[in-house]
Coordinates of C-alpha atoms and ligand atoms in Angstrom, one line a residue:
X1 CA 15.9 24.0 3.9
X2 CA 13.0 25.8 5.1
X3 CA 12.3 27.8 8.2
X4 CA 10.7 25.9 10.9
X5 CA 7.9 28.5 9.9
X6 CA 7.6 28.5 6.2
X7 CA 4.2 27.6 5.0
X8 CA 4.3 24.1 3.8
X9 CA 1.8 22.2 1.8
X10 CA 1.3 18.8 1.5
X11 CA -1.1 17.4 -1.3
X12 CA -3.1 13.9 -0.3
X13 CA -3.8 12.8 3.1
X14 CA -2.9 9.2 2.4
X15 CA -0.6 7.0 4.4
X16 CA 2.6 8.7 2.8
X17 CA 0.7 12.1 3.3
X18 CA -0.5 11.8 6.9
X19 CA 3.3 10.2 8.2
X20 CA 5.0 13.4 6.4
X21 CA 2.3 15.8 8.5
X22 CA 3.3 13.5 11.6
X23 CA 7.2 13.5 11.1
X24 CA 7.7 17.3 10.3
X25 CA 5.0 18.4 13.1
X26 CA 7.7 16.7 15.3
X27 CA 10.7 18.3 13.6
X28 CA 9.3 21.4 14.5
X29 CA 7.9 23.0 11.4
X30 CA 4.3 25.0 12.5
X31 CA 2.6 26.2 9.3
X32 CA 1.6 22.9 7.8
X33 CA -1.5 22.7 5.5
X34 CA -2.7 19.3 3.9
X35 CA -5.2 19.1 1.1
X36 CA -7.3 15.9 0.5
X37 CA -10.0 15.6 -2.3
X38 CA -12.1 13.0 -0.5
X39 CA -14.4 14.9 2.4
X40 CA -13.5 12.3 4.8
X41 CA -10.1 11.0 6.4
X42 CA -9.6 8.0 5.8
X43 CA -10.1 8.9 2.2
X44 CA -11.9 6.9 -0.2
X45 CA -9.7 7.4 -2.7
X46 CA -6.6 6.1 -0.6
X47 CA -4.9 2.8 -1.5
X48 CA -4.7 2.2 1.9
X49 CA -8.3 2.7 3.4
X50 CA -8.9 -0.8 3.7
X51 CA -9.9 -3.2 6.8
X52 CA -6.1 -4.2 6.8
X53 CA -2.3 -4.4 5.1
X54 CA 0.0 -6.5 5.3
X55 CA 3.3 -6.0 7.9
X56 CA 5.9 -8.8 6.9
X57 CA 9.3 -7.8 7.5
X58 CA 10.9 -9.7 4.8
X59 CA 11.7 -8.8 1.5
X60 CA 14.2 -10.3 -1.1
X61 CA 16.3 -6.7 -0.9
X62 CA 17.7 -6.2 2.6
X63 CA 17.5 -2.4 2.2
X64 CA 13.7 -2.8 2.6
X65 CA 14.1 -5.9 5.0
X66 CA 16.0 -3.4 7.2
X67 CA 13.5 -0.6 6.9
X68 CA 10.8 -2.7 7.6
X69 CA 12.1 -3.6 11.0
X70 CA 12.6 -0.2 11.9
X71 CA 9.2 0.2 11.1
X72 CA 7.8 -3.0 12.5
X73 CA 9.4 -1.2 16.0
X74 CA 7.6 1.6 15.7
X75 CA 4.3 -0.1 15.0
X76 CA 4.7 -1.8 18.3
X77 CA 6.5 0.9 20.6
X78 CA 4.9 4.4 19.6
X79 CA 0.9 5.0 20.9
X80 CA 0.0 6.5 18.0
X81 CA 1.0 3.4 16.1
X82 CA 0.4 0.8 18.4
X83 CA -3.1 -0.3 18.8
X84 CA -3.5 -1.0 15.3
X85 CA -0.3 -3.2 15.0
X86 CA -1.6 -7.5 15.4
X87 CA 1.6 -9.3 14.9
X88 CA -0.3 -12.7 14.2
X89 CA 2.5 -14.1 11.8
X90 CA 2.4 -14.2 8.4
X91 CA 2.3 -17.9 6.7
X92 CA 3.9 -17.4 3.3
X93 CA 3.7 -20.2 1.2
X94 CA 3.4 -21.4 -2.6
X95 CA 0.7 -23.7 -3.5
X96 CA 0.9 -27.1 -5.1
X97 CA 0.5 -25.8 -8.9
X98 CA 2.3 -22.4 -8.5
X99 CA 4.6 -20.9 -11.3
X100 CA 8.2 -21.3 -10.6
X101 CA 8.7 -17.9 -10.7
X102 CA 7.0 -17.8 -7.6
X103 CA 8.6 -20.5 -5.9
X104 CA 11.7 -18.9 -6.2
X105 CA 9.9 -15.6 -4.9
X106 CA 8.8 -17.7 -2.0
X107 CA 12.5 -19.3 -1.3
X108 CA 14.3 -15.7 -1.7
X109 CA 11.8 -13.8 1.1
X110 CA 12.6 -17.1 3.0
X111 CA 15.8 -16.7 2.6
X112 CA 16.3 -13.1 3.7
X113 CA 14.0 -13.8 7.1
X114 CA 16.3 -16.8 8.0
X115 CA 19.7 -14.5 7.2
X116 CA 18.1 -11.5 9.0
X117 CA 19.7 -11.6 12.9
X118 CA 16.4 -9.9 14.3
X119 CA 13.7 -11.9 12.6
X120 CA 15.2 -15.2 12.2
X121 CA 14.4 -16.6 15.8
X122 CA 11.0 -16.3 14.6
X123 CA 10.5 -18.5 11.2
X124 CA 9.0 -21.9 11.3
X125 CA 9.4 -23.7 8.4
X126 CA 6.7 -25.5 6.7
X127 CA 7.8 -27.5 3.9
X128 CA 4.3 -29.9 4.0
X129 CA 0.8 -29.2 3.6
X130 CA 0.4 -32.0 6.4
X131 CA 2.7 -29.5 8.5
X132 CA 0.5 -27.0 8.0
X133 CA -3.0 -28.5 8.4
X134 CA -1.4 -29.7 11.9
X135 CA -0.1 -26.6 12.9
X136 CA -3.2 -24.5 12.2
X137 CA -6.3 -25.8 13.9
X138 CA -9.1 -23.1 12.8
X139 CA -8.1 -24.1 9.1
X140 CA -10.5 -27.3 8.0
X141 CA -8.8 -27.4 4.5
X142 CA -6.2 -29.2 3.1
X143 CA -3.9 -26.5 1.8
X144 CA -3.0 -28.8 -1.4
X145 CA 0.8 -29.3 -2.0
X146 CA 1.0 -26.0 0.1
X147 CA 4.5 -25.4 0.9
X148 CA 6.5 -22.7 3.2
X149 CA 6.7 -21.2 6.2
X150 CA 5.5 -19.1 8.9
X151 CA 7.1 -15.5 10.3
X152 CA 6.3 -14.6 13.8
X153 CA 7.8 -11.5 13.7
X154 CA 5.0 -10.1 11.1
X155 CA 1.7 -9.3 11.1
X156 CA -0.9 -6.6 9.6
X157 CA -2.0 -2.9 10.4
X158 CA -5.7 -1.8 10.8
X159 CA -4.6 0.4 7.9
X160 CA -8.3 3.2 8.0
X161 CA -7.8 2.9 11.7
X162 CA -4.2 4.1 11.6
X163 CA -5.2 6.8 8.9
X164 CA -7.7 8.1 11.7
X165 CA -5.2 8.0 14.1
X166 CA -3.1 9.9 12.4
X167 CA -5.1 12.3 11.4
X168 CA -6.4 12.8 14.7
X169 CA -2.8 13.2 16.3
X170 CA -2.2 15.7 13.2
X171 CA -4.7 17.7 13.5
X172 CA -4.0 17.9 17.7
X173 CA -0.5 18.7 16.7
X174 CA -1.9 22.0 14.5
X175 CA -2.1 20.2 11.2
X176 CA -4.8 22.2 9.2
X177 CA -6.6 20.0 6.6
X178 CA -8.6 21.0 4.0
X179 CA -11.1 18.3 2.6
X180 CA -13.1 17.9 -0.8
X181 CA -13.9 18.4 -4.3
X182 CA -13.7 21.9 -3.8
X183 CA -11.7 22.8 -1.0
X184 CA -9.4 19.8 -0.7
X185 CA -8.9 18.7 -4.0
X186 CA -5.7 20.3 -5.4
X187 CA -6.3 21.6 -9.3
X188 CA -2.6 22.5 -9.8
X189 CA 0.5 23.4 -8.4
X190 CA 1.7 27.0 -9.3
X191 CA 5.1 28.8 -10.5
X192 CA 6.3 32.1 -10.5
X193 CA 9.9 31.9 -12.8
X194 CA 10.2 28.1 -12.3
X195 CA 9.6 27.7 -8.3
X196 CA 6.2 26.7 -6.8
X197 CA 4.4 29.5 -4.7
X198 CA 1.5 27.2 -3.8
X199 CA -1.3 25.3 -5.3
X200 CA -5.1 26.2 -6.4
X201 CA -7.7 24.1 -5.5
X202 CA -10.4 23.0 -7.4
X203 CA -13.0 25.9 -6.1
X204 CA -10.1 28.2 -7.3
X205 CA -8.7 29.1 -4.5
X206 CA -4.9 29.8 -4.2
X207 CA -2.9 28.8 -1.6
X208 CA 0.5 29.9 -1.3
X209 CA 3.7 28.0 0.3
X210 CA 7.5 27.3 0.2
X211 CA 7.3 23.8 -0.4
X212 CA 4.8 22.1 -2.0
X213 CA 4.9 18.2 -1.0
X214 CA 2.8 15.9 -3.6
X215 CA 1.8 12.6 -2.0
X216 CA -1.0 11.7 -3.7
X217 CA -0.5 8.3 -4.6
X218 CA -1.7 7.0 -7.8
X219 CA -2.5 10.5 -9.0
X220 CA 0.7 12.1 -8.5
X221 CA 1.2 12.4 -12.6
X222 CA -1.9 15.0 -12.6
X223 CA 0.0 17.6 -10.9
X224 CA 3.6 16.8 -11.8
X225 CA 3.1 15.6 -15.7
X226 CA 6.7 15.6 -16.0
X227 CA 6.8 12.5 -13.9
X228 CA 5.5 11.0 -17.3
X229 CA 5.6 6.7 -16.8
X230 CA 7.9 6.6 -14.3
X231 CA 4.8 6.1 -11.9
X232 CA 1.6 3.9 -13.4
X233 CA -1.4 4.1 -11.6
X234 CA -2.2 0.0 -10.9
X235 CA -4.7 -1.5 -9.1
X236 CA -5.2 -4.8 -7.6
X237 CA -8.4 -6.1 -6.3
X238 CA -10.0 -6.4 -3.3
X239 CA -13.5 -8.9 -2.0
X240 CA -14.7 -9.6 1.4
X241 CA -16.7 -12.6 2.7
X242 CA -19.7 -11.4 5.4
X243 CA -19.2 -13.8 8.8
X244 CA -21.0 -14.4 11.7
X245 CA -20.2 -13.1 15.1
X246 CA -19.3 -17.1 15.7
X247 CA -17.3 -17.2 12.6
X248 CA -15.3 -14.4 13.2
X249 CA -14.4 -15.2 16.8
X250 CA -13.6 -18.6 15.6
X251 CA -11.0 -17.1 13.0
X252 CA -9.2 -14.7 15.7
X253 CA -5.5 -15.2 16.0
X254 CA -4.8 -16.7 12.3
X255 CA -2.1 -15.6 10.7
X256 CA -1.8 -13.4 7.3
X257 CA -2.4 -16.3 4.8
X258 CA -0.7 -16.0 1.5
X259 CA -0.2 -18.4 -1.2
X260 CA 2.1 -16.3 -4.1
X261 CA -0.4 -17.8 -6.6
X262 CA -3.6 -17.3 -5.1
X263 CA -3.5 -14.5 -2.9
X264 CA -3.8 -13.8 0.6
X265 CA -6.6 -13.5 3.7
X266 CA -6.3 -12.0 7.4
X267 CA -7.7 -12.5 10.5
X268 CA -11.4 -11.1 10.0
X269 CA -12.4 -7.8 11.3
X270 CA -14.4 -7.8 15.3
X271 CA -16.4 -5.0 14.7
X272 CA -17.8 -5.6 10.9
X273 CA -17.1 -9.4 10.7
X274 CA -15.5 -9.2 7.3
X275 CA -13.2 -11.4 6.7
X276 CA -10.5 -9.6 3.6
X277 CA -9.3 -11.6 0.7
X278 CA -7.1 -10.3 -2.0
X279 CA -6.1 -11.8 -4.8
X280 CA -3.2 -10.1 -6.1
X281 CA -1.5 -11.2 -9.4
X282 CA -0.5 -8.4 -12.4
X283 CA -3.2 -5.8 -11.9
X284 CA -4.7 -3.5 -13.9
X285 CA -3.7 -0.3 -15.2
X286 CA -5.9 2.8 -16.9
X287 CA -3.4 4.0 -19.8
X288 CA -4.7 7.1 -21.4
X289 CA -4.0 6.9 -25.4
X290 CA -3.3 10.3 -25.8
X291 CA -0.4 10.6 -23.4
X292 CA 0.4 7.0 -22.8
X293 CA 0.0 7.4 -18.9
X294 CA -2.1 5.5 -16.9
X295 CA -4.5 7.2 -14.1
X296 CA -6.7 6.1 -11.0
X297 CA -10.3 5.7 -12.6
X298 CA -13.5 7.1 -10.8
X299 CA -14.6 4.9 -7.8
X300 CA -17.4 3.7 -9.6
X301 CA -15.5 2.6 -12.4
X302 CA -13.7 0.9 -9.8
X303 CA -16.3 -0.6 -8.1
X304 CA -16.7 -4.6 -9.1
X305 CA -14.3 -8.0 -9.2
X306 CA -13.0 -9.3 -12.2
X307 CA -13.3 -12.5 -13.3
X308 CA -10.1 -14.2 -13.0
X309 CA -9.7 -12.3 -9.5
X310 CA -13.2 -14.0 -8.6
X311 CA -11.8 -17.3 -9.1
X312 CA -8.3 -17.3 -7.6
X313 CA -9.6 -15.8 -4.3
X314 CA -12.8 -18.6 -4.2
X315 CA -9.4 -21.3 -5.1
X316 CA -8.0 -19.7 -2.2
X317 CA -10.6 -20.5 0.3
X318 CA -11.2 -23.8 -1.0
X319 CA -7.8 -24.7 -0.1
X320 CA -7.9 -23.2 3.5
X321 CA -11.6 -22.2 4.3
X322 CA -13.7 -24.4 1.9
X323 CA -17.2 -24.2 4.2
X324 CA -16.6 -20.3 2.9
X325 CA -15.7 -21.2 -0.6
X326 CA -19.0 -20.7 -2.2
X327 CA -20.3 -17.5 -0.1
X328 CA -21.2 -14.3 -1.8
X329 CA -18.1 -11.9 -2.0
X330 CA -18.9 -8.5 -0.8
X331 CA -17.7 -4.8 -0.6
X332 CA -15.8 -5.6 -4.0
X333 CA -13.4 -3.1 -5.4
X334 CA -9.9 -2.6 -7.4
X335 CA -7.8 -0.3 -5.0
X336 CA -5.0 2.0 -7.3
X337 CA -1.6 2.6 -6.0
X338 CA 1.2 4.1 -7.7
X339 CA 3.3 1.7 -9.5
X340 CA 7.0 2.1 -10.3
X341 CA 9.2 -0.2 -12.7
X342 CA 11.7 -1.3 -9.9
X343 CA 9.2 -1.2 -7.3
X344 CA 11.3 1.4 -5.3
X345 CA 9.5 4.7 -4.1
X346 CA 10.2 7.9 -5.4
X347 CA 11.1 10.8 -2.6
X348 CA 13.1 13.6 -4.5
X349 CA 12.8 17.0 -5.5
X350 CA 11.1 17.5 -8.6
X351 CA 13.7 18.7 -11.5
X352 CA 13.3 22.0 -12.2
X353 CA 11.6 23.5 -9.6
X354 CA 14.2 25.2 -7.5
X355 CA 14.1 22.6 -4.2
X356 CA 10.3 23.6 -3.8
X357 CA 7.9 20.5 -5.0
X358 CA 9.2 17.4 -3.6
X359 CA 7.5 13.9 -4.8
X360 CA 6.5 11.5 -2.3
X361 CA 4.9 8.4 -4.1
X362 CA 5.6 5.3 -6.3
X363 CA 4.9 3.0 -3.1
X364 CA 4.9 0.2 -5.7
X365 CA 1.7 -1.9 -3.4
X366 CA 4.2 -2.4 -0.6
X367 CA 4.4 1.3 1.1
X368 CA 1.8 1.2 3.8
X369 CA 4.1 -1.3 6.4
X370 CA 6.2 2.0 6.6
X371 CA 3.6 4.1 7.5
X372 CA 5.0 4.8 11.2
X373 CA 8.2 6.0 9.4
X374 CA 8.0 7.2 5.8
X375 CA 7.7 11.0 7.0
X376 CA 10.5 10.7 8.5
X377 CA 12.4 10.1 5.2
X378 CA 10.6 13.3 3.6
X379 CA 11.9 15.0 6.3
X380 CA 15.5 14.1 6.2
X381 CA 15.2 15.1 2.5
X382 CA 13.8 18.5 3.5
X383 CA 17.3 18.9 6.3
X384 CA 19.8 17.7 3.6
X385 CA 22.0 20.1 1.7
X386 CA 22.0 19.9 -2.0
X387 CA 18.4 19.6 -2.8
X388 CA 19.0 15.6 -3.9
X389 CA 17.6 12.5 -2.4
X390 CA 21.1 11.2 -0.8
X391 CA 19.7 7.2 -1.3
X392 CA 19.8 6.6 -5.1
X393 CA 17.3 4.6 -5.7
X394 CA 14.5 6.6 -4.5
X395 CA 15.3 9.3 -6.9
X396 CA 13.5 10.6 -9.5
X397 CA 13.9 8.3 -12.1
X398 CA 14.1 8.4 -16.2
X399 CA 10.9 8.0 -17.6
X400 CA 10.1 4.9 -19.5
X401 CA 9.5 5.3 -23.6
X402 CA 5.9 6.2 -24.2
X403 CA 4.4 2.4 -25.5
X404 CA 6.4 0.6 -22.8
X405 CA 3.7 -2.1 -21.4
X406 CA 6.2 -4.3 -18.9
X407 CA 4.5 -2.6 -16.2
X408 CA 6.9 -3.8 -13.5
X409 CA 6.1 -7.5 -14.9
X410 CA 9.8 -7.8 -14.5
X411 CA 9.7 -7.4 -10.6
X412 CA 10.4 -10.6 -9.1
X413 CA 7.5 -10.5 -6.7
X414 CA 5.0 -9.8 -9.2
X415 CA 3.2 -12.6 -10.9
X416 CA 0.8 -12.7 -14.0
X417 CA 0.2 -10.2 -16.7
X418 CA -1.3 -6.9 -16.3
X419 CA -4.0 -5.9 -18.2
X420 CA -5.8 -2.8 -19.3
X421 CA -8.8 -2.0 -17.0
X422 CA -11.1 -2.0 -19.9
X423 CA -10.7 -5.9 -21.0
X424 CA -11.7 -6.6 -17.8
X425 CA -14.4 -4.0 -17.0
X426 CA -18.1 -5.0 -16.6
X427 CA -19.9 -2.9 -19.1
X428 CA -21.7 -1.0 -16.7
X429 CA -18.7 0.0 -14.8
X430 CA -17.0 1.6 -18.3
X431 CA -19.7 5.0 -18.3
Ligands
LIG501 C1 -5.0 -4.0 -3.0 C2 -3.8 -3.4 -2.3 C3 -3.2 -4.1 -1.3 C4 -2.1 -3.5 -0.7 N1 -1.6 -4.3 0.4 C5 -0.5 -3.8 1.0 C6 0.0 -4.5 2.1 O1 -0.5 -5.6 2.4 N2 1.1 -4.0 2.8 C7 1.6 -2.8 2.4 O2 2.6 -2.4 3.0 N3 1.1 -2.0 1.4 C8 0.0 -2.5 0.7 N4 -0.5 -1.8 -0.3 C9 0.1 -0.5 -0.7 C10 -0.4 0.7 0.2 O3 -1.8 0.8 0.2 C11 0.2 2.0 -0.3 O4 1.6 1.8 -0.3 C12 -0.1 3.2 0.4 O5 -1.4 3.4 0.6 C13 0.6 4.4 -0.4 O6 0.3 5.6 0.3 P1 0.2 7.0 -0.5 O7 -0.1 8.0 0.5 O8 1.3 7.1 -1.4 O9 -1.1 6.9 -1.5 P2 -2.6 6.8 -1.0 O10 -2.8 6.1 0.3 O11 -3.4 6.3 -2.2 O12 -3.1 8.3 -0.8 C14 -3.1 9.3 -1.8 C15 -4.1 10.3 -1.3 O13 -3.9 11.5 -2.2 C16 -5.2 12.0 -2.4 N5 -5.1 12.8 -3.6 C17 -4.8 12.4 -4.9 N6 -4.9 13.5 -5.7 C18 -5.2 14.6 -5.0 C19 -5.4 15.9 -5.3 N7 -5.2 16.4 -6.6 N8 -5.7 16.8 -4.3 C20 -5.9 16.3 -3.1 N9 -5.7 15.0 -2.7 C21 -5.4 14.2 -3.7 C22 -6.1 10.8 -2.5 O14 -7.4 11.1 -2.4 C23 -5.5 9.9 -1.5 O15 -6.2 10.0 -0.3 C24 -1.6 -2.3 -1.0 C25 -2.2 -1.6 -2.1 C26 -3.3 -2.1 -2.7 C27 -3.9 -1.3 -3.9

């Protein structure tokens, strides 16, 4: 364990990075440094600088159903937290056409909100599309063969407006940052006879510390290459439609709208009257040939819709908003997270490196509803004996044979096949 005063450095100032700076500023430890290659916080480069993420408490494993709670609490209790926390329910349904698999995905999260003491009080079920068109006013379409139900309990997070108020309450807290390609963007982590002593940034400059703690999301595998595939950088995409300041106050108060098939929407945004669609489904990775790994692109080679995206979101609002079916799509871009085969997150020590570089990713697209509390667990690692994550499943895991393309697919939640970025990449978009 280190001293309360050991130089500690944290690589990424994402959600997992910022809640670590948070949670050990609070245990106490004083010389904390965090590096972030974007010159701005929230970062660009973040899977979770975005108008807004989803905070449903349910999951099909109560381990996380359980977490989420916890964290749900905090969203609403602590004032760091709290004014970015809308618990406007969450309608979770299938559509008409869906794929069994995700009707049984549907059923099972169902399932674990009904069975879960704290949340069920707060399901409505909606087994009709009539149900649903009656029960929501400010939707004019007919939500065909739509079947589900609806979670009080949840909500979404203002997820750049948290990062920013985090960072701010950091920084207060005596949090030093460093930002940039130069100054904030880590090059590598460095050894002397196995242990880290700190990393070099990409203007060369070394920066030494006891622990070295990676949370740099989709990127981890760039400065841990042992990690190998045990963490795939995925991406899913993201479109927004442009309101009116009439359209936008219309829309307030609707809940988190997702249909497994086609993808959810959110209450639109007051101050920039976008309204966020995402349509989910298998993603996209970016495997390099050479080493079988696949990395974040550049953000310009992230920077459009696909296709097939394009259409499932547009079937989306013609089923709930069809007067905004047809409108352009704008601010369109695939967002990279750090995917792991069992969707669990990795927090562990890295092997071999003496108890002094701990990982802090593989948030699987479903990390940012613990944002109030994921430090917390990176801290508890840091005060146990033994230098082991004590909760087997988020340790560090065996690395997949180079080749393997299941991506996750076997994940229950997940539906669709994930392709390679390049089969879907405009050609401008591949320089
Ligand atoms: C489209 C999409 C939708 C999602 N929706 C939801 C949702 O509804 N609900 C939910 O709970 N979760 C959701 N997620 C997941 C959520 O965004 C992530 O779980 C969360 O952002 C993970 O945080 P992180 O800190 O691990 O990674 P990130 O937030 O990506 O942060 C990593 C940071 O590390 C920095 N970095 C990387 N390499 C370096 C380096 N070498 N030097 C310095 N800095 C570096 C990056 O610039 C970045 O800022 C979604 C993800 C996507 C992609």
């Amino acid at each position: 364990m280190p001293e309360k005063s050991s130089p500690i450095i944290i690589v990424g100032a994402g959600a997992f990075g910022l809640s670590t700076a948070l949670h050990l500023t609070q245990k106490g430890y004083s010389n904390i440094t965090v590096f972030e290659k974007d010159n701005q916080i929230p970062a660009r480069y973040s899977a979770a600088n975005d108008l807004n993420k989803i905070v449903r408490a349910e999951y099909e494993d109560d381990f996380y159903t359980d977490l989420t709670v916890k964290a749900i609490e905090a969203w609403k209790s602590n004032p760091i937290f709290k004014p970015h926390f809308h618990q406007t329910g969450f309608l979770h349904c299938v559509s008409g056409t869906c794929p069994e698999k995700a009707v049984g995905t549907m059923k099972r999260f169902r399932a674990a909100a009904e069975r879960h003491p704290k949340i069920k009080s707060h399901v409505v079920p909606l087994d009709k599309d009539s149900t649903i068109r009656h029960r929501f006013w400010q939707f004019n379409g007919q939500f065909p063969g739509w079947n589900g139900y609806l979670n009080q309990f949840d909500g979404y997070a203002h997820s750049a407006n948290a990062l920013a108020g985090v960072y701010r309450a950091t920084q207060a807290a005596g949090v030093r940052f460093f930002l940039g390609e130069q100054n904030g963007a880590v090059q590598e982590i460095l050894y002397s006879n196995g242990k880290a002593t700190g990393v070099k940034t990409a203007n060369g400059r070394v920066h030494h510390a006891s622990l070295v703690i990676v949370a740099a999301g989709a990127a981890a595998g760039k400065l841990v290459s042992k990690l190998g595939t045990q963490i795939v950088a995925k991406s899913w995409s993201v479109a927004h439609v442009q309101l009116t300041d009439e359209e936008t106050s219309a829309l307030r108060s609707i809940p988190v709208t997702y249909a497994r098939d086609l993808g959810f929407l959110f209450e639109p945004d007051p101050k920039t009257n976008l309204l966020k669609l995402c349509p989910m489904g298998g993603g996209f990775v970016n495997t390099d040939p050479a080493s079988g790994v696949s990395y974040p692109p550049s953000l310009e080679q992230s920077a459009f819709l696909p296709k097939e995206d394009e259409e499932r979101i547009r079937k989306l609002l013609a089923h709930t908003l069809p007067a905004l079916a047809n409108r352009p799509l704008v601010h369109k871009f695939l967002c990279w997270f750090a995917d792991t085969s069992d969707s669990d997150f990795i927090i562990d020590y890295v092997p071999e490196t003496s108890g002094s570089v701990i990982l802090l990713s593989g948030d699987s697209g479903h990390g940012f509803k613990m944002f109030p509390i994921v430090g917390s667990w990176a801290g508890d690692l840091i005060e146990s004996s033994g230098n082991q994550q004590a909760i087997p499943r988020w340790r560090w895991k065996t690395p997949a044979a180079k080749g393997s393309t299941s991506w996750g697919g076997d994940v229950s939640w997940r539906l669709g096949d994930t392709k390679e970025l390049s089969e879907v990449q405009p050609r401008k978009a591949k320089l």
